[in-house]
PDB file of C-alpha atoms in Angstrom:
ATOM      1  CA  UNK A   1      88.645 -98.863 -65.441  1.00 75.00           C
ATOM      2  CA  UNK A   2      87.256-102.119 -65.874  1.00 82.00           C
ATOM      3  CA  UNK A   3      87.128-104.416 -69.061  1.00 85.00           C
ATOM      4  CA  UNK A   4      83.360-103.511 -69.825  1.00 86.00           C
ATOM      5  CA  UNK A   5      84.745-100.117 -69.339  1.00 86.00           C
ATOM      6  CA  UNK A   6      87.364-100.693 -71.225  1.00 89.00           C
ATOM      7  CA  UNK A   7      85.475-101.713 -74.042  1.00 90.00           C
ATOM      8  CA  UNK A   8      82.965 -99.118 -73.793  1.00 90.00           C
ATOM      9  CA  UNK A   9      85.386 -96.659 -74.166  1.00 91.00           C
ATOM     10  CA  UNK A  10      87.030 -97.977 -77.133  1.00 92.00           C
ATOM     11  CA  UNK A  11      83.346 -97.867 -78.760  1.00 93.00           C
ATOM     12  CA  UNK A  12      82.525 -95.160 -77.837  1.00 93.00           C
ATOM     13  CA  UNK A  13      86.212 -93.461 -79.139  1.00 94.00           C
ATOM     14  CA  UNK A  14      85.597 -95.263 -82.676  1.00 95.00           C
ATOM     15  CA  UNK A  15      81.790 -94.209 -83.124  1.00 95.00           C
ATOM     16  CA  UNK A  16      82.411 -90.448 -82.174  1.00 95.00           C
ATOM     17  CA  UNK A  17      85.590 -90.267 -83.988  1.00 95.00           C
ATOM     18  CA  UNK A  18      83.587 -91.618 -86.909  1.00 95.00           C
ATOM     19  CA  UNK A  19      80.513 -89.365 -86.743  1.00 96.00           C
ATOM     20  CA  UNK A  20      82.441 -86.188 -86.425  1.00 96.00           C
ATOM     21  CA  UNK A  21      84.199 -86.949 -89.057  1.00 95.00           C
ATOM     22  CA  UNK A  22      81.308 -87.132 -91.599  1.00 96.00           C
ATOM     23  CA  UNK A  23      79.777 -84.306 -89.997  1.00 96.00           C
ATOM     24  CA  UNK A  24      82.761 -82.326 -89.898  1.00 96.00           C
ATOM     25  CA  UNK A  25      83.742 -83.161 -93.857  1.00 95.00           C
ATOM     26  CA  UNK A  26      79.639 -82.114 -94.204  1.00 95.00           C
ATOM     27  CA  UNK A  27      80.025 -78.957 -92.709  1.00 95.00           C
ATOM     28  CA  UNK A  28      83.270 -77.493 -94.510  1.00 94.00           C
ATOM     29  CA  UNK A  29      81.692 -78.795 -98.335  1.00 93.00           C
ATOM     30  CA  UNK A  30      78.097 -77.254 -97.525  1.00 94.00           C
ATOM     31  CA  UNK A  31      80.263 -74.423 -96.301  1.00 93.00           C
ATOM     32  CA  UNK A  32      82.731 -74.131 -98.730  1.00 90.00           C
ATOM     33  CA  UNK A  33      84.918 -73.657 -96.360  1.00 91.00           C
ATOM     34  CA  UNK A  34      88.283 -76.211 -95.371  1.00 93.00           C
ATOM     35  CA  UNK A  35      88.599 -74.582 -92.525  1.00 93.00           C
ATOM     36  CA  UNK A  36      85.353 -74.737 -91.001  1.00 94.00           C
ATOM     37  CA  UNK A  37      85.723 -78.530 -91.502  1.00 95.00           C
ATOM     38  CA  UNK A  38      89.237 -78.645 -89.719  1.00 95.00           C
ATOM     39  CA  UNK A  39      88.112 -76.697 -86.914  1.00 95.00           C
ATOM     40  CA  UNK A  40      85.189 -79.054 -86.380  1.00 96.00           C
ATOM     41  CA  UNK A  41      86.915 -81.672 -86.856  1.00 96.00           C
ATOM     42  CA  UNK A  42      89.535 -80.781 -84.044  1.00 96.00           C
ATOM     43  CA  UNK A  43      86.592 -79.490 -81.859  1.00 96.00           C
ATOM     44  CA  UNK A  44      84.959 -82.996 -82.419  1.00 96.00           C
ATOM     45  CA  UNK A  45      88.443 -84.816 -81.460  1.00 96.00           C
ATOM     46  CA  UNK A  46      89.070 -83.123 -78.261  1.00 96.00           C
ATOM     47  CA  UNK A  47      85.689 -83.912 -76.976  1.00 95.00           C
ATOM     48  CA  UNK A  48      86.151 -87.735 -77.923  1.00 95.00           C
ATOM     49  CA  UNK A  49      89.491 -87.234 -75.556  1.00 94.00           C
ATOM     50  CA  UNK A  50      87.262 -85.746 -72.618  1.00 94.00           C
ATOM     51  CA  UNK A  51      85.008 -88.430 -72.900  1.00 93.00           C
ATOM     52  CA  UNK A  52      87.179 -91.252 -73.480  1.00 92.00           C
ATOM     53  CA  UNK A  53      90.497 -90.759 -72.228  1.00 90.00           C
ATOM     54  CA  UNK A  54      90.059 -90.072 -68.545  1.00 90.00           C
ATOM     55  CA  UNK A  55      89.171 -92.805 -66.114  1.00 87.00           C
ATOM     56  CA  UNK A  56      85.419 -91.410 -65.424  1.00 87.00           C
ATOM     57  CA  UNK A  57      83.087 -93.549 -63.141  1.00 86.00           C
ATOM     58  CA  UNK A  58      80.850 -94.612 -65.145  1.00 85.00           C
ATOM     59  CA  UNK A  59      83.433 -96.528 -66.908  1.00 85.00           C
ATOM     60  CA  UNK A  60      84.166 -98.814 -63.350  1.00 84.00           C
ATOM     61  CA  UNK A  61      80.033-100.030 -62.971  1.00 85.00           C
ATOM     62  CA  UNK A  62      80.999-103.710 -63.294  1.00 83.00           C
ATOM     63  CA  UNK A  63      84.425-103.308 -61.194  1.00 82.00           C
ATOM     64  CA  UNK A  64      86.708-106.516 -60.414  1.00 81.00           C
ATOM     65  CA  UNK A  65      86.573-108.191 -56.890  1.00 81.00           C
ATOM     66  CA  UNK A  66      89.953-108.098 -56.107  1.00 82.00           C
ATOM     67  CA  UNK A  67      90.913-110.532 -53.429  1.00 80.00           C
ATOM     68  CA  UNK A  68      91.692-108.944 -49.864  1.00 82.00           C
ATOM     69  CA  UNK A  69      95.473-108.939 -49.040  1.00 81.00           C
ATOM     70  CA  UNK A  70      94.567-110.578 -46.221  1.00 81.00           C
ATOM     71  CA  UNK A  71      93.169-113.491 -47.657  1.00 78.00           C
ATOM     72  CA  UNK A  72      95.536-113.356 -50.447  1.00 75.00           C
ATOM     73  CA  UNK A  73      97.913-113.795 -47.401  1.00 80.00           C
ATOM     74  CA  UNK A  74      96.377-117.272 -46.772  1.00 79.00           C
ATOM     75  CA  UNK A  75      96.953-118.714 -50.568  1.00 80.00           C
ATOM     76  CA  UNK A  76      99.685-120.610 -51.767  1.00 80.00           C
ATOM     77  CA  UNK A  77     102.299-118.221 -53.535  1.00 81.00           C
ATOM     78  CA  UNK A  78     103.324-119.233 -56.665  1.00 82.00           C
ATOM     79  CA  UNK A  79     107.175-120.892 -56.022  1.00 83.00           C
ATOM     80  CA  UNK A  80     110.129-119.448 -57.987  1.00 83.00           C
ATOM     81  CA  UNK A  81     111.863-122.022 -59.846  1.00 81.00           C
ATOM     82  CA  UNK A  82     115.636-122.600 -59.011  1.00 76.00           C
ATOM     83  CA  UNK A  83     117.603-125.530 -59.942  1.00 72.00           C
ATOM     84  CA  UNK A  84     120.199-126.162 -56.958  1.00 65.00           C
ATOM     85  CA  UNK A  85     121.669-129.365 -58.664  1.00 64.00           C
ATOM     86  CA  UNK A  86     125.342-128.029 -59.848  1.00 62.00           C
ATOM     87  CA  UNK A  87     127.348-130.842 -61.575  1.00 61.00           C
ATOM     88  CA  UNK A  88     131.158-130.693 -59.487  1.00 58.00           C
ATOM     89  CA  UNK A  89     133.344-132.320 -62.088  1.00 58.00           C
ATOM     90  CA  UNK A  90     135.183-134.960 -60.020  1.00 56.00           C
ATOM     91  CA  UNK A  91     138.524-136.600 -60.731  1.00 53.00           C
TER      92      UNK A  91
ATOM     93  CA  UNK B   1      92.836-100.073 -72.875  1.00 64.00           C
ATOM     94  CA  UNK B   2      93.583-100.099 -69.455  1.00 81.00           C
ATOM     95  CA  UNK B   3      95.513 -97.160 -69.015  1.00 87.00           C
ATOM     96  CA  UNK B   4      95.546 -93.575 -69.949  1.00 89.00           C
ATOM     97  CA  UNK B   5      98.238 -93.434 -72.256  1.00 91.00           C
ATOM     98  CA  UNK B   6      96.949 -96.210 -74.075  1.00 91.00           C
ATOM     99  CA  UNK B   7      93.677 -94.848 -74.699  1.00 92.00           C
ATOM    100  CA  UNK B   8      94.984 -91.558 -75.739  1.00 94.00           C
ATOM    101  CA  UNK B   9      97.402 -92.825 -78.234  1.00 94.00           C
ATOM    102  CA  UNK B  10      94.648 -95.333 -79.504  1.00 93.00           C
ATOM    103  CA  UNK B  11      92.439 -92.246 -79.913  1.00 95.00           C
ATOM    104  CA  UNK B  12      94.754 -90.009 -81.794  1.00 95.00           C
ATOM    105  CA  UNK B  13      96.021 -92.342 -83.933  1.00 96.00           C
ATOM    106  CA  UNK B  14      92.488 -93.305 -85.140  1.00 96.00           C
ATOM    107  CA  UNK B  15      92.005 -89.501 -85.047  1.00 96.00           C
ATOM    108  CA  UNK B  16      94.921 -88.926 -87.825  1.00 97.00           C
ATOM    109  CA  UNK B  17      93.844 -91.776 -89.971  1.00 96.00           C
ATOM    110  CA  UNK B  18      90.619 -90.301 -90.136  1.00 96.00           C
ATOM    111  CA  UNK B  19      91.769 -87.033 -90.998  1.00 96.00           C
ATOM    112  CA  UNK B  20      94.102 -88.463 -93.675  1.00 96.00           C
ATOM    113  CA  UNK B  21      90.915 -90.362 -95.302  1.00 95.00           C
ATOM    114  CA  UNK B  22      88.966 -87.085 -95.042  1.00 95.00           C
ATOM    115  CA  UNK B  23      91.598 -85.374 -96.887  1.00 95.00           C
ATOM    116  CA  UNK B  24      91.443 -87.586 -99.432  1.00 96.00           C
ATOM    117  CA  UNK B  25      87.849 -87.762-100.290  1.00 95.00           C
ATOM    118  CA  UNK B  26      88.292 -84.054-100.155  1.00 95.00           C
ATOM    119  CA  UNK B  27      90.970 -84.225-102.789  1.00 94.00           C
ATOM    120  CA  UNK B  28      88.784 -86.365-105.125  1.00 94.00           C
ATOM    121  CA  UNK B  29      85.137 -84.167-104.815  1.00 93.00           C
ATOM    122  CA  UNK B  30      87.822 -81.151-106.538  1.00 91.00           C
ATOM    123  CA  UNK B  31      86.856 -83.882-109.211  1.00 92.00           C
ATOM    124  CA  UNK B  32      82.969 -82.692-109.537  1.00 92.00           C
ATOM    125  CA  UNK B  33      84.018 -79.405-110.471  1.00 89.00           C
ATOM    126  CA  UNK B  34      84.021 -78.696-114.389  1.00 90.00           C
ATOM    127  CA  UNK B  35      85.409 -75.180-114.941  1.00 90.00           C
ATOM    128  CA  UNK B  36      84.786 -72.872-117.318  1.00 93.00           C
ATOM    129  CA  UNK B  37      87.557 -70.300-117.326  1.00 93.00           C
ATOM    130  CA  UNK B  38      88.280 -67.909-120.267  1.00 93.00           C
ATOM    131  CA  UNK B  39      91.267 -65.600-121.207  1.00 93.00           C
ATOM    132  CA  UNK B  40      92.728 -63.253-123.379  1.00 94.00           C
ATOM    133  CA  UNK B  41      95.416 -61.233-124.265  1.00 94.00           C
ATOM    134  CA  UNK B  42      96.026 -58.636-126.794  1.00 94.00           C
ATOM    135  CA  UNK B  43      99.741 -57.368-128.065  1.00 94.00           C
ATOM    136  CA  UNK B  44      99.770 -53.634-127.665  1.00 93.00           C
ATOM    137  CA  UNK B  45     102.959 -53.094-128.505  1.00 91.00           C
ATOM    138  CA  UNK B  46     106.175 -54.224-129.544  1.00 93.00           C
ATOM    139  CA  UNK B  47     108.833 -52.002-127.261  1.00 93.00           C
ATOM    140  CA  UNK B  48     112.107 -53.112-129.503  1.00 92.00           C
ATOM    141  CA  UNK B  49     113.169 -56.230-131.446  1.00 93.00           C
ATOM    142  CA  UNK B  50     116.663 -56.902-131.239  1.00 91.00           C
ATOM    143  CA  UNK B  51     119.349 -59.077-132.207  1.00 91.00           C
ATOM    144  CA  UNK B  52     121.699 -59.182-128.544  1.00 90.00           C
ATOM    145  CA  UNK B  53     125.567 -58.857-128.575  1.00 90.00           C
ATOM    146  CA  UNK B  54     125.556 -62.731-128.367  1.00 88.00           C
ATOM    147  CA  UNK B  55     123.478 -63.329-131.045  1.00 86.00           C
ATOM    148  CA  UNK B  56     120.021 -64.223-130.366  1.00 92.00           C
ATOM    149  CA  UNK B  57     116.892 -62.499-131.066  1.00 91.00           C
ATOM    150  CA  UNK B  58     114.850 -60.787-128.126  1.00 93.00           C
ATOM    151  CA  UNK B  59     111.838 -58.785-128.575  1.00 94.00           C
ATOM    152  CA  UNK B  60     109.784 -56.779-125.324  1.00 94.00           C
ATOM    153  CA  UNK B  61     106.168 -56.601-126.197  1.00 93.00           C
ATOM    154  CA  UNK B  62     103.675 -54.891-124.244  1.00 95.00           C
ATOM    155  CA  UNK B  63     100.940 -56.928-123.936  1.00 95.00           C
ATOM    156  CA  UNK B  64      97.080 -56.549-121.935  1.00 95.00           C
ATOM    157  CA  UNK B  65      96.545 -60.345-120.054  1.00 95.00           C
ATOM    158  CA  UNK B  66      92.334 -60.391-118.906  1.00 94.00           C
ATOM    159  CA  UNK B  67      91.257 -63.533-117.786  1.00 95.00           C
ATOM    160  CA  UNK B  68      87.965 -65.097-115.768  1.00 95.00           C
ATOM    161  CA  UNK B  69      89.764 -68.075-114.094  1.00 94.00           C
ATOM    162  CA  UNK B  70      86.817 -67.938-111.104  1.00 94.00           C
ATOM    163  CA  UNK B  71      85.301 -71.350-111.994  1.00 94.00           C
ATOM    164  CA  UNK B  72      88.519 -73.403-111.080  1.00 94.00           C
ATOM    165  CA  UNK B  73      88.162 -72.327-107.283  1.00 94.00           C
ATOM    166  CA  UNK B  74      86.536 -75.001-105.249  1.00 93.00           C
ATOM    167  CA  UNK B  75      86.892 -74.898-101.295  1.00 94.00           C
ATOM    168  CA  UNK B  76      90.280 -77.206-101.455  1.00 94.00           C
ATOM    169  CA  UNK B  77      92.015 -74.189-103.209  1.00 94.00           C
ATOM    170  CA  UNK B  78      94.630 -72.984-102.183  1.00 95.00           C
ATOM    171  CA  UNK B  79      96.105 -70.625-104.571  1.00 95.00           C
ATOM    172  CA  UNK B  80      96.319 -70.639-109.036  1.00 96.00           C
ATOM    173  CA  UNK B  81      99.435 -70.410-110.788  1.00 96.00           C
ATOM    174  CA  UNK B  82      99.080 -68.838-113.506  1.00 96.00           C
ATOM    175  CA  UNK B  83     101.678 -68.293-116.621  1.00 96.00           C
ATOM    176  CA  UNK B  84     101.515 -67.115-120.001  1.00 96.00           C
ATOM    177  CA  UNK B  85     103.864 -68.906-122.702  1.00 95.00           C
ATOM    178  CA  UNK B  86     104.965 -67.584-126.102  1.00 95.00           C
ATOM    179  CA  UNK B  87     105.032 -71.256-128.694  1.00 95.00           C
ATOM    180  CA  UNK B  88     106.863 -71.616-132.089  1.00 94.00           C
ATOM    181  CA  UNK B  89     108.535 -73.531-133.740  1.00 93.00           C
ATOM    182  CA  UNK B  90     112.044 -73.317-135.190  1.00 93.00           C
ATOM    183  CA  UNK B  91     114.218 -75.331-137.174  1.00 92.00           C
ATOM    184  CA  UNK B  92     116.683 -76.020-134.459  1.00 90.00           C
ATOM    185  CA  UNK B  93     113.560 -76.867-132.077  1.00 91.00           C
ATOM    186  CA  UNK B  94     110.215 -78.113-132.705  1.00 93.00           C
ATOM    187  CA  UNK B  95     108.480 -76.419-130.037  1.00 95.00           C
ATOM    188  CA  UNK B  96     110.088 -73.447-128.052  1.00 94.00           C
ATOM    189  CA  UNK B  97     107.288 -72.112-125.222  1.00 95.00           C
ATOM    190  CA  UNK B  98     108.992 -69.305-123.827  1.00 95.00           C
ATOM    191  CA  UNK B  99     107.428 -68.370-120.377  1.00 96.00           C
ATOM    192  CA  UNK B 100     106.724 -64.167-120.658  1.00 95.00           C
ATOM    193  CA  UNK B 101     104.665 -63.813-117.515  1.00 95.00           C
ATOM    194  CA  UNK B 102     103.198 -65.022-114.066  1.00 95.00           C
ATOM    195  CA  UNK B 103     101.307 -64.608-111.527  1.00 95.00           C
ATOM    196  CA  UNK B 104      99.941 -66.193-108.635  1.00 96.00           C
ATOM    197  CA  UNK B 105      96.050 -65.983-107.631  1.00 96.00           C
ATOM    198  CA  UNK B 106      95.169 -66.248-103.856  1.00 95.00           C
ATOM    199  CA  UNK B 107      91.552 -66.457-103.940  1.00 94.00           C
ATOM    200  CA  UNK B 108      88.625 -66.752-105.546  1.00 93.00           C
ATOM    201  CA  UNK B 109      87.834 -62.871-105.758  1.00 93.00           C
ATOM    202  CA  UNK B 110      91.223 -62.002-107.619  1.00 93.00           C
ATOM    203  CA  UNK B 111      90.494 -64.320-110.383  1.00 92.00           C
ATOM    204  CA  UNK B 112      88.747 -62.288-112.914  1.00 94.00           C
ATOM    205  CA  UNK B 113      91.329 -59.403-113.823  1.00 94.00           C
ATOM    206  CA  UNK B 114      93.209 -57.876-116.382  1.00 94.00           C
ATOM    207  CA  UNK B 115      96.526 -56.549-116.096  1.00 95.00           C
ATOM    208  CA  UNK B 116      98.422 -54.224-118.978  1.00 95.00           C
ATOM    209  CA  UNK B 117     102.144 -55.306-118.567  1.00 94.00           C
ATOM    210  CA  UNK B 118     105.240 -55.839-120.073  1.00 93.00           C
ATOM    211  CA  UNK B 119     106.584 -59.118-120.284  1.00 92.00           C
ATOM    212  CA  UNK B 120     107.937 -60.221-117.161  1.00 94.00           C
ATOM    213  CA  UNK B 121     110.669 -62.527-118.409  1.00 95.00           C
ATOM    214  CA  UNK B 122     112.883 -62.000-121.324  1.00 94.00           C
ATOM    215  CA  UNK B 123     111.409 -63.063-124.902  1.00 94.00           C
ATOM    216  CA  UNK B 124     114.884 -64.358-126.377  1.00 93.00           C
ATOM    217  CA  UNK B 125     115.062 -66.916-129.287  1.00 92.00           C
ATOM    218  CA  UNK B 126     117.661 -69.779-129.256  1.00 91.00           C
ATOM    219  CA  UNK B 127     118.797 -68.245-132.288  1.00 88.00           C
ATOM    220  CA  UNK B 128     117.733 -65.832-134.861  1.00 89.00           C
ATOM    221  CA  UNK B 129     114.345 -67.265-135.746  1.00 87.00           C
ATOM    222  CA  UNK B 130     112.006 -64.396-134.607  1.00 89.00           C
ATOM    223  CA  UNK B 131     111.845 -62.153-137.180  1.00 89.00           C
ATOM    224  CA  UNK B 132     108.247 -62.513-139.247  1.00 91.00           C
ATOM    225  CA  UNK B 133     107.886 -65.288-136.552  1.00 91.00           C
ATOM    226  CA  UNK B 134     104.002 -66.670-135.868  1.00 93.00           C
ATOM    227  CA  UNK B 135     103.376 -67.941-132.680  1.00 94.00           C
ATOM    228  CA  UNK B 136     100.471 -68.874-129.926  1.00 94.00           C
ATOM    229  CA  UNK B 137     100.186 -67.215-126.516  1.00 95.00           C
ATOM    230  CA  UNK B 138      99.147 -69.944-124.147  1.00 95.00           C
ATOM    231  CA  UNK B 139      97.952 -69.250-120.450  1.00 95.00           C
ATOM    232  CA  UNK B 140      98.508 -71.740-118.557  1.00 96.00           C
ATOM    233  CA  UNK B 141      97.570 -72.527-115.352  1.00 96.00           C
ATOM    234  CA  UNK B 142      97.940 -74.786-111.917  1.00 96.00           C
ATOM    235  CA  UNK B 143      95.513 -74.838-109.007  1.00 95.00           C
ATOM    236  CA  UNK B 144      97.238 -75.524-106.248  1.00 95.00           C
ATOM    237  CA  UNK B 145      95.052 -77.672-103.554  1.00 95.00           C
ATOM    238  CA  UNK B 146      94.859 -77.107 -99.405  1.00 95.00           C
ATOM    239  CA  UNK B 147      95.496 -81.319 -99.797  1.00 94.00           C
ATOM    240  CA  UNK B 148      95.146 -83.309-102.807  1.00 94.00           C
ATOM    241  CA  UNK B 149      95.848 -83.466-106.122  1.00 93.00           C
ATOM    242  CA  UNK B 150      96.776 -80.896-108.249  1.00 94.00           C
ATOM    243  CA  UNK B 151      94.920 -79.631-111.795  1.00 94.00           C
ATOM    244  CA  UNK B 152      96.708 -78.222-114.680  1.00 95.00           C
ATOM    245  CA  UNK B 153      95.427 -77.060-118.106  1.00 94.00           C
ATOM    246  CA  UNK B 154      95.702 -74.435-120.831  1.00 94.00           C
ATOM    247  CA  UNK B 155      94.142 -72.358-123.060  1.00 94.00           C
ATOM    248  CA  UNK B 156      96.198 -71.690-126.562  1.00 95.00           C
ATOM    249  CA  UNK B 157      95.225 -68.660-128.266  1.00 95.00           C
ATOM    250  CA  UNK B 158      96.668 -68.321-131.629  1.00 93.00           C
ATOM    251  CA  UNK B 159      97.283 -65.681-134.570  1.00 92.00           C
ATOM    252  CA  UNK B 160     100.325 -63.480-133.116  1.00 93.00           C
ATOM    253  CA  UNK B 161     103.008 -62.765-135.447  1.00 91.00           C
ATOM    254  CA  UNK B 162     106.483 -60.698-135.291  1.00 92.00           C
ATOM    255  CA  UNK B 163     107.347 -58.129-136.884  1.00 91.00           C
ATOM    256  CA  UNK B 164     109.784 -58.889-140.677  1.00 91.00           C
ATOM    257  CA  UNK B 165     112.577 -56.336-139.502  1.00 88.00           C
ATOM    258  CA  UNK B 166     114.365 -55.189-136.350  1.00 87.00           C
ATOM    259  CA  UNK B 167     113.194 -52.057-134.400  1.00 85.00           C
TER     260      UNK B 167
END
């Protein structure tokens, strides 16, 4: 997933979360019925996780342009830093 | 959000906090509901009146409970409580509420009854106050929510009296 993915998802998590909430609370008071809003309500959530959750395609539309190992090959590596200087205590 | 786990535990947390807001507002609209229940109960009959080997007074009264309690269901009920107290006053105590009888109510449907019973829990006095003894049946009642708060009230019904002597 990429980071406009990323973010999509996360929007699109909040706003469905959100709306089947009211709609769910709606449903069970018009109803009269708590459990008609639970089950909604947990209908409504698992959806959100279908949608969201998994790493679908149309989350990856602006992916990232990884550099080639080959190239990367070419670069400079970053150098790991070791000091070598050891004070010998002399007499 | 760049990995599966994260986005699933983002999601179900937000999911739960939801739900626990939800809850909530569902709690307070038990709030818009103004109830109008009604009760009464008649003495039928007073089975014996006795002063007990240790002293006290205990009397067994037959008594017929009706009630319409229907208007304190809302959808966040879960169940009503219901008890009936005997009240007086002594000169040892200043209010004695001795519970006679209870019973729970599951739904909506079983809430306007009447039952013709004995009482359920011993009638005994701290003492030998009972005899001529006036006192107030009160039903009480609590209605238990699926998530919330919790409502309790009463109705007092007065004008019961003992009898002067011993049966």
């Amino acid at each position: 997933m990429d980071w406009q993915g990323q973010k999509l998802a996360e929007q699109i998590m909040q706003v469905l979360l959100s709306v089947f909430a009211v709609v769910s609370f709606v449903a069970g008071y018009v109803l009269g019925s708590f459990q008609m809003m639970m089950l909604v309500y947990a209908v409504g959530v698992t959806l959100t996780a279908l949608i969201t959750v998994p790493n679908w395609p149309f989350f990856n539309r602006h992916p990232l342009n990884w550099l080639d190992p080959s190239e990367a090959e070419k670069q400079p590596k970053p150098q790991v830093a070791v000091s070598s200087k050891k004070k010998s205590t002399k007499k | 959000m760049h990995s599966f786990g994260y986005r699933l535990n983002g999601l179900l947390t937000f999911a739960v906090t939801i739900l626990a807001l939800m809850c909530a507002i569902t709690s307070l609209s038990d709030n818009f509901n103004t109830p109008s229940p009604s009760a009464e109960i008649k003495i039928i009959n007073i089975n014996w009146f006795q002063k007990q080997p240790q002293g006290h007074d205990e009397v067994s009264l037959m008594m017929n409970v009706s009630a319409d309690l229907q208007s304190l269901f809302t959808w966040n009920t879960k169940q009503v409580f219901i008890f009936v107290a005997a009240e007086y006053g002594t000169p040892k105590n200043s209010l004695n509420q001795v519970s006679l009888w209870d019973a729970i109510i599951p739904a909506k449907e079983n809430a306007k009854f009447w039952i013709h019973t004995s009482n359920k829990y011993r009638f005994v006095d701290q003492g030998n106050n009972l005899r001529g003894k006036k006192f107030n049946l009160t039903m009480h009642w609590h209605v238990m929510p699926k998530t919330g708060k919790m409502f309790a009230d009463k109705i007092v019904l007065t004008g019961y009296s003992l009898p002067e002597e011993y049966r």
